[in-house]
Amino acid sequence: MKTIKINNLELGIGRPKVCIPLIGSSTSELLEEAANAMASEADLVEWRIDFFDSTSEITELERTGRMLRDILESVPLLITFRTKDEGGAKSIDTLSYEKVLGEICERKIAHMIDVEMMKGDETAKRLIAKAREYGVITIGSNHDFEKTPSKGEIIRRLCKMQELGFDMTKIAVMPRKERDVLDLLDATLAMKETFGDRPFVTMSMGKIGIISRMTGECFGSSLTFGTAGAASAPGQIDAKELKQILHILHDDNM
């Protein structure tokens, strides 16, 4: 499996890395959240710009992004516009969605961008090409807040993202019963053993799915999300506690 290197971070090898989301609506809130993320020893930080008041103002996005990167130093910055259709804070038309992520790439505000697979193949391909042109890593993503698809469907969606050319793939699903979590983990292991050729991320959300956020070392998911304040999705736990669990699972002497 290929790995992804950004500064001192390598995804796809070793213990799952911990990403902390920033969900502030203003620059001052985001800077405080970024400082908290650094204190929690984040491996990666995700800026959820769908929570930001000035999402449509590229100059304000760039100004705030530069300030965040100063605080984060060598910790990579992932920028995500999670749309309302996939559990985010705002709705946006596809053309505007592509425009804002494209400008983020052109201005090199982020090290990585998240692109929702459901925006369509052509949108995905154009954003992948744009990101590659400016040296930005792409994560293809898919979120189901209603249910957990079958094992086969989870694998199909992750493989589709690989075929489109994303550098990394991600799926997050909502369990309705404990067996849904097992289906998600079974699909994750199948990606690790058979279908995956690049780093991928899987998670089962909510209280039932918490275990999936801790077991990437065993099943193959290369990234997990923790909090240093407010959560951006159901089931996220404190980043420091999460890292302690991940280190225990990674320890070969246990």
Backbone as numpy.savetxt, mean C-alpha at the origin, in Angstrom:
# Nx Ny Nz CAx CAy CAz Cx Cy Cz
11.71 -14.70 -7.10 10.87 -13.50 -7.10 11.74 -12.26 -7.10
11.39 -11.29 -7.94 12.11 -10.03 -7.97 11.87 -9.26 -6.67
12.82 -8.42 -6.33 12.63 -7.53 -5.18 12.63 -6.08 -5.67
12.22 -5.18 -4.80 12.19 -3.75 -5.11 13.05 -3.03 -4.08
14.01 -2.26 -4.55 14.88 -1.49 -3.65 14.61 -0.01 -3.81
14.35 0.65 -2.69 14.20 2.11 -2.65 14.99 2.60 -1.45
16.03 3.38 -1.70 16.91 3.83 -0.62 17.39 2.61 0.18
17.11 2.58 1.48 17.57 1.47 2.32 16.53 0.35 2.46
15.42 0.50 1.75 14.32 -0.46 1.86 14.37 -1.46 0.71
14.19 -2.76 1.04 14.06 -3.78 0.00 12.80 -4.59 0.28
11.88 -4.52 -0.65 10.60 -5.22 -0.54 10.67 -6.54 -1.28
10.12 -7.58 -0.67 10.10 -8.89 -1.30 11.12 -9.84 -0.73
11.77 -9.45 0.36 12.76 -10.31 1.00 12.72 -10.04 2.51
12.97 -11.07 3.31 12.99 -10.88 4.76 11.61 -10.68 5.34
11.57 -10.10 6.52 10.29 -9.89 7.19 9.45 -8.88 6.41
8.12 -8.96 6.52 7.28 -7.94 5.90 7.62 -6.55 6.45
7.64 -5.58 5.59 7.93 -4.22 6.01 6.64 -3.54 6.49
6.78 -2.58 7.39 5.62 -1.91 7.99 5.45 -0.53 7.38
4.26 -0.32 6.81 3.90 0.97 6.23 2.92 1.68 7.15
3.16 2.96 7.42 2.27 3.75 8.26 1.59 4.80 7.41
0.25 4.84 7.41 -0.48 5.83 6.60 -0.59 7.18 7.29
-0.57 8.24 6.48 -0.82 9.61 6.94 -2.16 10.04 6.37
-3.08 10.48 7.24 -4.43 10.80 6.77 -4.85 12.23 7.15
-3.90 13.09 7.44 -4.23 14.47 7.81 -4.88 15.23 6.67
-5.76 16.16 7.03 -6.44 16.97 6.01 -5.67 18.25 5.69
-4.70 18.61 6.54 -3.91 19.83 6.34 -2.43 19.50 6.39
-1.62 20.43 5.91 -0.17 20.23 5.93 0.34 20.08 7.36
-0.14 20.90 8.26 0.36 20.84 9.64 0.03 19.49 10.29
-1.17 18.96 10.02 -1.53 17.65 10.57 -0.64 16.57 9.98
-0.38 16.66 8.69 0.45 15.65 8.03 1.88 15.65 8.55
2.43 16.83 8.79 3.80 16.91 9.30 3.90 16.30 10.69
2.88 16.50 11.50 2.86 15.90 12.84 2.75 14.38 12.72
1.90 13.91 11.83 1.75 12.47 11.63 3.05 11.85 11.12
3.73 12.55 10.23 5.00 12.04 9.69 6.04 11.91 10.80
6.09 12.88 11.70 7.02 12.80 12.83 6.69 11.60 13.72
5.39 11.35 13.93 4.98 10.19 14.73 5.35 8.88 14.03
5.22 8.86 12.70 5.59 7.67 11.94 7.08 7.38 12.07
7.90 8.42 12.05 9.34 8.24 12.22 9.66 7.72 13.62
8.94 8.24 14.62 9.16 7.77 15.99 8.76 6.31 16.15
7.84 5.85 15.30 7.40 4.45 15.32 8.23 3.57 14.42
9.31 4.13 13.85 10.26 3.39 13.02 9.59 2.76 11.80
8.81 3.56 11.09 8.17 3.09 9.86 9.22 2.69 8.83
8.96 1.61 8.10 9.80 1.23 6.97 9.41 2.01 5.72
8.13 2.36 5.65 7.55 3.03 4.50 6.39 3.87 5.01
6.13 5.01 4.37 5.02 5.86 4.78 4.11 6.09 3.58
2.81 5.95 3.81 1.82 6.18 2.76 1.07 7.48 3.04
1.10 8.39 2.08 0.32 9.62 2.19 -0.99 9.41 1.45
-2.09 9.36 2.19 -3.41 9.19 1.62 -3.96 10.56 1.22
-3.72 10.94 -0.02 -4.08 12.30 -0.45 -5.58 12.48 -0.62
-6.36 11.38 -0.57 -7.82 11.55 -0.62 -8.36 12.19 0.65
-7.57 12.20 1.73 -7.97 12.90 2.95 -7.53 14.37 2.96
-6.66 14.74 2.03 -6.04 16.07 2.03 -7.01 17.10 1.45
-7.12 18.25 2.10 -8.06 19.28 1.64 -7.71 19.84 0.26
-6.40 19.86 -0.07 -5.95 20.50 -1.31 -5.52 19.48 -2.36
-6.25 18.37 -2.45 -5.87 17.30 -3.38 -5.78 17.79 -4.82
-6.65 18.70 -5.21 -6.70 19.14 -6.61 -5.67 20.22 -6.93
-4.93 20.69 -5.95 -3.95 21.77 -6.18 -2.55 21.16 -6.20
-2.02 20.94 -7.39 -0.76 20.22 -7.52 0.40 20.96 -6.87
0.37 22.29 -6.90 1.47 23.03 -6.25 1.46 22.82 -4.74
0.26 22.71 -4.15 0.16 22.46 -2.71 0.55 21.03 -2.38
0.17 20.09 -3.25 0.61 18.71 -3.08 2.13 18.62 -3.12
2.73 19.33 -4.07 4.19 19.28 -4.19 4.86 19.92 -2.98
4.35 21.07 -2.56 4.95 21.75 -1.40 4.88 20.88 -0.16
3.72 20.29 0.09 3.56 19.44 1.27 4.39 18.16 1.14
4.42 17.60 -0.08 5.21 16.39 -0.30 6.68 16.60 -0.03
7.22 17.74 -0.45 8.64 18.04 -0.19 8.91 18.15 1.30
7.97 18.77 2.03 8.14 18.90 3.48 8.08 17.53 4.17
7.20 16.69 3.69 7.11 15.33 4.25 8.41 14.57 4.01
8.95 14.67 2.81 10.17 13.93 2.50 11.35 14.44 3.31
11.35 15.72 3.67 12.41 16.23 4.54 12.35 15.56 5.91
11.12 15.37 6.42 10.96 14.72 7.72 11.29 13.24 7.63
10.86 12.60 6.55 11.03 11.15 6.41 12.46 10.75 6.08
13.25 11.69 5.60 14.65 11.43 5.25 14.73 10.28 4.24
15.31 9.14 4.61 15.49 8.06 3.64 14.30 7.09 3.60
13.30 7.29 4.45 12.12 6.42 4.44 11.28 6.73 3.21
11.01 5.76 2.35 10.27 6.03 1.11 8.84 6.51 1.36
8.36 7.34 0.42 7.00 7.87 0.49 6.16 7.28 -0.63
5.06 6.64 -0.25 4.05 6.13 -1.17 2.89 7.11 -1.16
2.41 7.50 -2.35 1.24 8.38 -2.43 0.07 7.59 -3.01
-1.06 7.68 -2.32 -2.27 6.95 -2.69 -3.46 7.89 -2.71
-4.24 7.85 -3.79 -5.58 8.44 -3.80 -6.55 7.27 -3.78
-7.02 6.93 -2.58 -7.98 5.84 -2.47 -9.37 6.40 -2.75
-9.99 5.94 -3.82 -11.28 6.49 -4.20 -12.39 5.95 -3.30
-13.51 6.66 -3.29 -14.63 6.27 -2.45 -15.15 4.88 -2.83
-15.05 4.54 -4.11 -15.50 3.22 -4.58 -14.72 2.09 -3.91
-13.50 2.37 -3.47 -12.67 1.33 -2.84 -12.34 1.67 -1.40
-13.25 2.41 -0.75 -13.13 2.65 0.68 -12.43 3.94 1.06
-12.13 4.81 0.07 -11.43 6.05 0.35 -12.34 7.18 0.79
-11.74 8.37 0.93 -12.47 9.51 1.49 -13.17 10.36 0.44
-12.77 10.27 -0.84 -13.33 11.15 -1.87 -13.63 10.38 -3.15
-14.59 10.90 -3.89 -14.83 10.43 -5.24 -14.04 11.29 -6.21
-13.66 10.71 -7.35 -12.92 11.44 -8.37 -13.15 10.74 -9.71
-13.28 11.53 -10.77 -13.45 10.90 -12.07 -12.11 10.35 -12.55
-12.17 9.39 -13.45 -10.95 8.68 -13.87 -9.93 9.61 -14.51
-10.38 10.57 -15.31 -9.46 11.49 -15.97 -8.68 12.31 -14.94
-9.38 12.83 -13.93 -8.72 13.63 -12.89 -7.79 12.78 -12.04
-8.22 11.55 -11.78 -7.40 10.60 -11.02 -6.08 10.36 -11.74
-6.15 10.09 -13.02 -4.93 9.85 -13.80 -4.06 11.10 -13.86
-4.70 12.26 -13.98 -3.95 13.52 -14.10 -3.15 13.79 -12.82
-3.78 13.64 -11.66 -3.08 13.98 -10.42 -1.94 12.99 -10.16
-2.15 11.70 -10.42 -1.08 10.74 -10.20 0.04 10.93 -11.23
-0.32 11.28 -12.45 0.70 11.55 -13.46 1.57 12.74 -13.10
0.96 13.80 -12.58 1.73 14.99 -12.19 2.61 14.70 -10.97
2.13 13.84 -10.08 2.95 13.44 -8.93 4.22 12.74 -9.42
4.07 11.91 -10.45 5.24 11.24 -11.04 6.18 12.25 -11.70
5.63 13.13 -12.52 6.44 14.11 -13.25 7.24 15.00 -12.31
6.64 15.37 -11.20 7.32 16.24 -10.24 8.13 15.47 -9.21
8.10 14.14 -9.31 8.87 13.26 -8.43 8.61 13.57 -6.96
7.33 13.71 -6.64 6.94 13.99 -5.27 7.05 12.73 -4.41
6.75 11.57 -5.02 6.73 10.30 -4.29 7.74 9.33 -4.87
8.14 8.37 -4.04 8.95 7.25 -4.53 8.07 6.19 -5.19
6.79 6.11 -4.71 5.86 5.09 -5.18 4.47 5.70 -5.31
3.68 5.17 -6.24 2.27 5.53 -6.31 1.42 4.26 -6.31
0.22 4.38 -5.76 -0.77 3.31 -5.77 -1.75 3.60 -6.91
-2.05 2.58 -7.71 -2.99 2.73 -8.82 -4.06 1.65 -8.69
-5.32 2.06 -8.62 -6.42 1.11 -8.49 -6.64 0.37 -9.81
-6.60 -0.95 -9.77 -6.77 -1.77 -10.96 -8.12 -1.50 -11.64
-9.15 -1.23 -10.84 -10.49 -1.06 -11.39 -10.67 0.24 -12.18
-9.64 1.07 -12.23 -9.70 2.27 -13.07 -9.57 1.90 -14.55
-9.25 0.65 -14.85 -9.21 0.19 -16.23 -7.80 -0.07 -16.72
-7.70 -0.99 -17.67 -6.40 -1.42 -18.17 -5.62 -0.27 -18.81
-6.29 0.53 -19.62 -5.58 1.59 -20.34 -5.07 2.66 -19.39
-5.88 3.03 -18.39 -5.43 3.99 -17.38 -4.22 3.43 -16.64
-4.29 2.16 -16.28 -3.18 1.52 -15.57 -1.91 1.55 -16.42
-2.02 1.18 -17.68 -0.84 1.12 -18.55 -0.22 2.49 -18.75
-1.05 3.51 -18.89 -0.50 4.87 -19.06 0.21 5.33 -17.79
-0.37 5.05 -16.63 0.27 5.48 -15.39 1.54 4.68 -15.11
1.54 3.41 -15.45 2.75 2.61 -15.30 3.87 3.17 -16.17
3.54 3.52 -17.42 4.54 4.08 -18.33 5.04 5.42 -17.83
4.13 6.25 -17.34 4.52 7.57 -16.81 5.43 7.41 -15.59
5.05 6.53 -14.68 5.86 6.31 -13.48 7.25 5.80 -13.85
7.31 4.86 -14.77 8.59 4.29 -15.18 9.49 5.37 -15.79
8.89 6.26 -16.55 9.66 7.34 -17.19 10.36 8.21 -16.14
9.71 8.40 -14.99 10.26 9.29 -13.96 10.83 8.53 -12.76
11.01 7.24 -12.90 11.66 6.46 -11.84 10.81 6.24 -10.61
9.47 6.19 -10.78 8.55 5.99 -9.67 8.03 4.55 -9.71
7.99 3.90 -8.55 7.51 2.53 -8.43 5.98 2.51 -8.39
5.36 1.54 -9.05 3.90 1.44 -9.05 3.42 0.23 -8.27
2.35 0.44 -7.49 1.64 -0.64 -6.80 0.24 -0.71 -7.39
-0.10 -1.82 -8.02 -1.47 -2.05 -8.44 -2.28 -2.52 -7.25
-3.49 -2.00 -7.09 -4.26 -2.34 -5.89 -5.72 -2.65 -6.22
-6.31 -3.42 -5.32 -7.73 -3.74 -5.41 -8.27 -3.95 -4.01
-9.44 -3.37 -3.72 -10.02 -3.44 -2.38 -11.48 -3.86 -2.46
-11.86 -4.80 -1.62 -13.25 -5.23 -1.54 -13.69 -5.11 -0.09
-14.49 -4.08 0.20 -14.94 -3.83 1.56 -16.25 -4.56 1.88
-16.76 -5.32 0.93 -18.02 -6.03 1.13 -17.83 -7.50 1.47
-16.80 -8.12 0.89 -16.69 -9.58 1.01 -15.26 -10.02 0.73
-15.05 -11.33 0.84 -13.80 -11.95 0.43 -14.07 -12.80 -0.81
-13.50 -12.46 -1.95 -13.67 -13.29 -3.14 -13.08 -14.68 -2.92
-13.35 -15.58 -3.83 -12.80 -16.92 -3.75 -11.28 -16.88 -3.88
-10.64 -17.96 -3.45 -9.19 -18.08 -3.60 -8.77 -17.86 -5.05
-9.49 -18.50 -5.96 -9.15 -18.37 -7.38 -9.27 -16.95 -7.89
-10.30 -16.24 -7.41 -10.49 -14.86 -7.87 -9.42 -13.93 -7.30
-9.03 -14.16 -6.06 -7.94 -13.35 -5.48 -6.66 -13.54 -6.30
-6.34 -14.78 -6.61 -5.15 -15.06 -7.42 -5.28 -14.42 -8.81
-6.47 -14.53 -9.40 -6.67 -13.96 -10.74 -6.41 -12.46 -10.76
-6.92 -11.75 -9.74 -6.74 -10.29 -9.71 -5.27 -9.92 -9.52
-4.57 -10.63 -8.64 -3.15 -10.34 -8.44 -2.35 -10.64 -9.71
-2.67 -11.73 -10.37 -1.96 -12.07 -11.61 -2.26 -11.08 -12.72
-3.50 -10.58 -12.75 -3.87 -9.56 -13.75 -3.02 -8.31 -13.55
-2.79 -7.92 -12.31 -1.96 -6.75 -12.03 -0.52 -6.99 -12.47
-0.02 -8.20 -12.27 1.31 -8.54 -12.77 1.37 -8.40 -14.29
0.36 -8.92 -14.97 0.33 -8.87 -16.43 0.28 -7.44 -16.95
-0.40 -6.55 -16.23 -0.46 -5.15 -16.64 0.89 -4.46 -16.51
1.76 -4.99 -15.64 3.10 -4.44 -15.53 3.40 -3.67 -14.26
2.52 -3.74 -13.26 2.80 -3.08 -11.99 4.05 -3.68 -11.35
4.83 -2.85 -10.68 6.04 -3.33 -10.00 5.70 -4.20 -8.79
4.53 -3.94 -8.21 4.10 -4.61 -6.99 2.58 -4.71 -7.05
1.98 -5.69 -6.40 0.54 -5.86 -6.43 -0.03 -5.95 -5.02
-1.32 -5.59 -4.89 -1.93 -5.55 -3.56 -3.42 -5.86 -3.66
-3.91 -6.64 -2.71 -5.35 -6.85 -2.58 -5.72 -6.85 -1.10
-6.83 -6.18 -0.78 -7.36 -6.14 0.59 -8.83 -6.51 0.52
-9.25 -7.44 1.38 -10.62 -7.95 1.32 -11.24 -7.95 2.71
-12.57 -8.02 2.74 -13.30 -8.01 4.01 -13.82 -9.41 4.33
-13.42 -9.98 5.45 -13.94 -11.30 5.83 -15.30 -11.19 6.51
-16.17 -12.14 6.23 -17.46 -12.24 6.91 -17.45 -13.39 7.92
-16.49 -14.28 7.78 -16.35 -15.41 8.70 -14.88 -15.82 8.71
-14.50 -16.62 9.69 -13.10 -16.98 9.86 -12.53 -17.69 8.62
-13.34 -18.53 7.97 -12.84 -19.26 6.81 -12.45 -18.33 5.67
-13.04 -17.14 5.61 -12.64 -16.16 4.59 -11.17 -15.79 4.74
-10.71 -15.69 6.00 -9.31 -15.37 6.25 -8.42 -16.51 5.76
-8.85 -17.73 5.98 -8.09 -18.88 5.48 -8.01 -18.87 3.95
-9.10 -18.48 3.29 -9.09 -18.40 1.83 -8.07 -17.35 1.36
-8.04 -16.21 2.05 -7.08 -15.16 1.70 -5.65 -15.64 1.89
-5.38 -16.32 3.01 -4.03 -16.81 3.28 -3.64 -17.94 2.32
-4.60 -18.76 1.95 -4.34 -19.83 0.98 -3.96 -19.24 -0.38
-4.68 -18.21 -0.79 -4.36 -17.53 -2.05 -2.99 -16.87 -1.97
-2.67 -16.30 -0.81 -1.37 -15.66 -0.61 -0.24 -16.67 -0.75
-0.40 -17.83 -0.14 0.62 -18.88 -0.23 0.77 -19.37 -1.67
-0.35 -19.47 -2.39 -0.28 -19.89 -3.80 0.49 -18.88 -4.63
0.34 -17.60 -4.33 1.12 -16.58 -5.03 2.60 -16.74 -4.74
2.91 -16.99 -3.47 4.31 -17.16 -3.07 4.94 -18.38 -3.74
4.20 -19.48 -3.76 4.77 -20.74 -4.22 4.71 -20.92 -5.74
3.70 -20.33 -6.39 3.45 -20.67 -7.79 3.31 -19.49 -8.73
2.50 -18.51 -8.37 2.08 -17.51 -9.35 2.81 -16.17 -9.28
3.34 -15.82 -8.12 3.95 -14.49 -7.96 5.37 -14.43 -8.49
5.68 -13.34 -9.20 7.06 -13.14 -9.66 7.61 -11.80 -9.22
6.86 -11.10 -8.35 7.28 -9.80 -7.82 6.63 -9.61 -6.46
7.09 -8.65 -5.67 6.50 -8.45 -4.34 4.99 -8.18 -4.43
4.26 -8.74 -3.49 2.81 -8.52 -3.44 2.38 -8.34 -1.99
1.18 -7.78 -1.83 0.62 -7.49 -0.51 -0.79 -8.03 -0.47
-1.11 -8.79 0.57 -2.48 -9.23 0.79 -2.87 -8.95 2.23
-4.15 -8.69 2.42 -4.62 -8.51 3.80 -6.12 -8.76 3.88
-6.52 -9.29 5.01 -7.91 -9.46 5.36 -8.20 -8.40 6.42
-9.21 -7.58 6.17 -9.44 -6.40 7.01 -10.32 -6.73 8.23
-10.47 -5.74 9.11 -11.32 -5.88 10.27 -10.70 -6.75 11.35
-11.46 -6.92 12.43 -10.97 -7.67 13.59 -10.69 -9.13 13.24
-11.57 -9.74 12.45 -11.38 -11.15 12.09 -10.09 -11.34 11.32
-9.74 -10.35 10.50 -8.59 -10.49 9.62 -7.26 -10.04 10.18
-7.22 -9.62 11.43 -5.99 -9.07 12.00 -4.81 -10.02 11.85
-5.06 -11.32 11.99 -3.97 -12.28 11.91 -3.23 -12.19 10.56
-3.94 -11.83 9.50 -3.32 -11.77 8.18 -2.28 -10.65 8.09
-2.39 -9.66 8.96 -1.45 -8.53 8.94 -0.11 -8.91 9.59
-0.07 -10.07 10.23 1.12 -10.47 10.97 1.87 -11.63 10.32
1.26 -12.31 9.35 1.78 -13.60 8.90 2.42 -13.57 7.52
2.79 -12.40 7.04 3.41 -12.30 5.72 4.68 -13.11 5.59
5.44 -13.22 6.66 6.68 -14.00 6.65 6.40 -15.45 6.28
5.27 -15.97 6.76 4.92 -17.38 6.53 4.26 -17.59 5.18
3.41 -16.66 4.76 2.59 -16.90 3.57 3.03 -16.11 2.34
3.85 -15.06 2.52 4.43 -14.41 1.36 4.14 -12.94 1.16
3.22 -12.36 1.92 2.92 -10.94 1.75 4.10 -10.10 2.23
4.54 -9.14 1.43 5.80 -8.44 1.70 5.64 -7.12 2.44
4.40 -6.69 2.68 4.16 -5.40 3.31 2.91 -5.50 4.16
2.91 -4.79 5.30 1.73 -4.72 6.13 1.58 -3.30 6.64
0.38 -2.96 7.09 0.08 -1.58 7.47 -0.20 -1.49 8.96
0.49 -0.56 9.63 0.28 -0.31 11.05 -0.01 1.15 11.28
-0.34 1.50 12.50 -0.72 2.88 12.81 0.27 3.54 13.77
0.34 4.86 13.63 1.02 5.69 14.62 0.06 6.81 14.98
-1.20 6.45 15.12 -2.29 7.41 15.31 -3.56 6.80 14.77
-4.30 7.58 13.97 -5.56 7.09 13.40 -5.30 6.07 12.31
-6.20 5.08 12.20 -6.09 4.05 11.18 -6.73 4.51 9.88
-6.21 4.01 8.75 -6.79 4.34 7.45 -7.66 3.22 6.92
-7.67 2.07 7.59 -8.50 0.93 7.20 -8.78 0.09 8.43
-9.92 -0.63 8.44 -10.27 -1.43 9.63 -9.31 -2.58 9.87
-8.89 -2.72 11.13 -8.02 -3.83 11.52 -6.56 -3.47 11.67
-6.17 -2.23 11.33 -4.77 -1.85 11.51 -4.45 -1.75 13.00
-3.22 -2.15 13.36 -2.81 -2.12 14.76 -1.56 -1.25 14.91
-1.22 -0.95 16.14 -0.09 -0.06 16.42 1.19 -0.58 15.78
1.89 0.31 15.08 3.06 -0.10 14.30 4.17 -0.69 15.16
4.40 -0.12 16.33 5.48 -0.64 17.19 5.15 -2.06 17.65
3.91 -2.30 18.05 3.51 -3.63 18.47 3.59 -4.61 17.29
3.18 -4.14 16.12 3.23 -4.98 14.93 4.67 -5.38 14.60
5.59 -4.44 14.69 6.99 -4.75 14.39 7.57 -5.76 15.37
7.16 -5.67 16.62 7.63 -6.65 17.61 7.19 -8.06 17.23
5.93 -8.19 16.81 5.42 -9.50 16.39 6.17 -9.99 15.17
6.38 -9.11 14.19 7.06 -9.50 12.96 8.50 -9.93 13.23
9.17 -9.27 14.15 10.54 -9.64 14.50 10.59 -11.01 15.16
9.59 -11.31 16.02 9.53 -12.62 16.65 9.36 -13.71 15.60
8.44 -13.49 14.66 8.20 -14.49 13.61 9.40 -14.64 12.69
10.20 -13.59 12.57 11.37 -13.60 11.67 12.59 -14.23 12.33
12.60 -14.30 13.67 13.78 -14.75 14.41 14.03 -16.24 14.17
15.14 -16.57 13.53 15.46 -17.96 13.23 15.80 -18.77 14.48
16.06 -18.07 15.60 16.44 -18.78 16.83 15.25 -19.20 17.67
14.06 -18.80 17.23 12.87 -19.13 18.03 12.55 -20.62 17.89
